């Protein structure tokens, strides 16, 4: 490798192998608050009343048709969501990847802000848009295009629209780095070799972007599998998903065993998806962005794939040749504008409605006032929820940054063969559906007396945030030149001085953005909060959830605006610091 | 013969006033260049001098701001890149990582709708030409740098483009491999009879390969000529310095009559022929002397002479160079006559040269 590692002394070598110990706090934390609770929950599904092993709960699943239906619907919705998120997001990711780096970082905010916008706020916005008395039906009715209201909500259409809106940013953010990593000279080379635009895309660019699509598809699929917010508000009875069923089992029926069965189904599905992905592409490319497409695919499937791509290329050239040359160049920007509009504008609709003078959620508002904001600021319930969310988010951010940061340092410095295992373990909370972690933690906390405590919330949120802080800090450390540390040491700096004067200043941007991402993750978090907080100990998202289930009202719009402003401000700060 | 076949007279490439600017930045001033069929022309210059820009405009990857490009007399300025019958070899090869070596080489043929059986035949033939018969099913990353370079060449030559453009194709290889590949490129050029435009910043490479060199600096063409012309008759200080080792005496120029001029500075005054003198700017100029043009001998033995103290003796394998320090502290490089005994540091030596060899530039 580098000259530095060649010249490493034996003592140095031992130090580097031992660097893996820096990950010990993270490993211990995740074992206690992630591995054990999830394992316990899964075990409940095969445990009888007397503690004996039994399959009775599974046979109940097998013999109840409605559960099968829910399982199928869950897969169907997750599959459609992943499909449309990729299909609609691909051109946007492509467009972003073609921009120059500076401009790309600016434009990326158009995806990052929707990505970090609270799912609750997004669902709320879609309810305002899609309802029978919603913005769309009124606009269409007002223009005389339709007679009665269109059924846009409480059906599969509403769920898919809401889910794709929620998941597409994730798909774009996963695909984009792979795409911008594709060497532009390859397309140029194809051009000089006689390939027109269609051939350059289908035969060179597209196959090289497949690892990004696969990673994006995997992440959106498994996130959708365990999702409940959008189907709860935008779906009807027919669109009940597995996660909703788990909530019902735990909260209303207190049937832990059956909740365990459903959690197992969910987890196994996610793991199968990961296994397929790993088999085809290798999990490493999820974070690293460089992968080997053709590692396992046999010569035969490759040839078949190329034949299809070649046909697609000829077909595309036949079609595009009919268009005039000029309008072709404007197609992509026009499409991108449309998609960004879809991502950004629905959420922004909340703002005028928050300032309505009416008692109802009308659009456009009949008049403007700040009464809903003063209601919010004068409500002890909302304010205490907001303060609690801030406190919990702050504590979570510190805990997750420290724990995840040391784990990242361990991976970066260690050359132990266990590095890969630790790496996968740190990312595991991202792969296991949140609802499974939440229910598992609820069970554990009930025994430890941590339900309805701030500590419980912080622990749960830290579990969810560690993958983010770990990846963010690992990314800056990966690009960090350790020879600078050695240079400083050779110039006479002690260990602590090296850390204080060289390492930390150079990776500060990554650490601060990890902190802020953990903060936003916790500030927005609902799944764990649904179980672990409640009553007087509610967080802001939990309070919103309760209110939205009870009755939509303009206060919710005001709260949404507050959340939007806070999250956007934090993101802008994080973005500044990243450069 | 009265009827001259016009295709023989017409240059393969005719570049007229081709220029490029990016906003305020001038990447290439309007440039003229003609290249004959089968010729090997090198664009040589320091990095940032506009070589890539010129090459990319010829290939069609970059749109020129001004000027035209004619190929065989046809205006191709606006032809899109994939319809120009040109091959481009990239510095880092730009092999398609998801295709095997064979598929890479087949790609340009497929784009031209060549029948499958013929594709197979041509790929095999070309692989043999670059000695890579066994490697058709490998992926590019499974090959060494030199092998990848040969694949890039094969992919370019397989469809027999009329013009092949190469942008520092050997830049990533080590010295030995580079010399070997220079030989291969020359061979392919000869075998296919292709017109080649080659970019490099390495003057030795340019001297070895080229029929003609187009020397570039600061987004302009500095001088065009055969390697010999540029070496022995540089037109500017830049040309003299960039190619080969040269000694330069900068001084005041005056006319000595009889077709001779004199360049004078504190080391003495030296004569040169008027015809070896380029256009001068405000009376100042540099006299260019190549080390091998200087002969040792007593003062007055030749038409011009100069004396200095030996301050450095450099052994470079094939011969030995001496560095003399002159009166005013300037240095002079000379070649040590292998037959003579080696001087010691601090010895005072005199060298002389005939009036015909020196060139005066500004
Ligand atoms: N896309 C571009 N945008 C702005 N300036 C450019 C661009 N491409 C090249 N230049 C500038 O044009 C000049 C010539 O570049 P180039 O042709 O690449 O030089 P060379 O190949 O001789 O090193 C350089 O000063 C470079 O900075
Ligand atoms: Mg260049």
Short mmCIF file of C-alpha atoms and ligand atoms in Angstrom, two decimals, chain B residues 46-53 91 167-168 199 201, ligand 2:
data_model
loop_
_atom_site.label_atom_id
_atom_site.label_comp_id
_atom_site.label_asym_id
_atom_site.label_seq_id
_atom_site.Cartn_x
_atom_site.Cartn_y
_atom_site.Cartn_z
CA UNK B 46 3.68 22.47 -21.68
CA UNK B 47 0.52 21.61 -19.78
CA UNK B 48 -2.23 24.17 -20.26
CA UNK B 49 -1.00 25.24 -23.70
CA UNK B 50 -4.20 24.18 -25.43
CA UNK B 51 -3.19 20.83 -26.93
CA UNK B 52 -6.16 18.88 -25.57
CA UNK B 53 -8.51 21.66 -26.59
CA UNK B 91 -4.77 9.35 -21.71
CA UNK B 167 -4.00 12.55 -26.15
CA UNK B 168 -0.89 11.75 -24.12
CA UNK B 199 -0.42 15.06 -28.12
CA UNK B 201 4.39 17.29 -23.38
MG1 LIG C 2 -4.12 17.91 -21.97
#
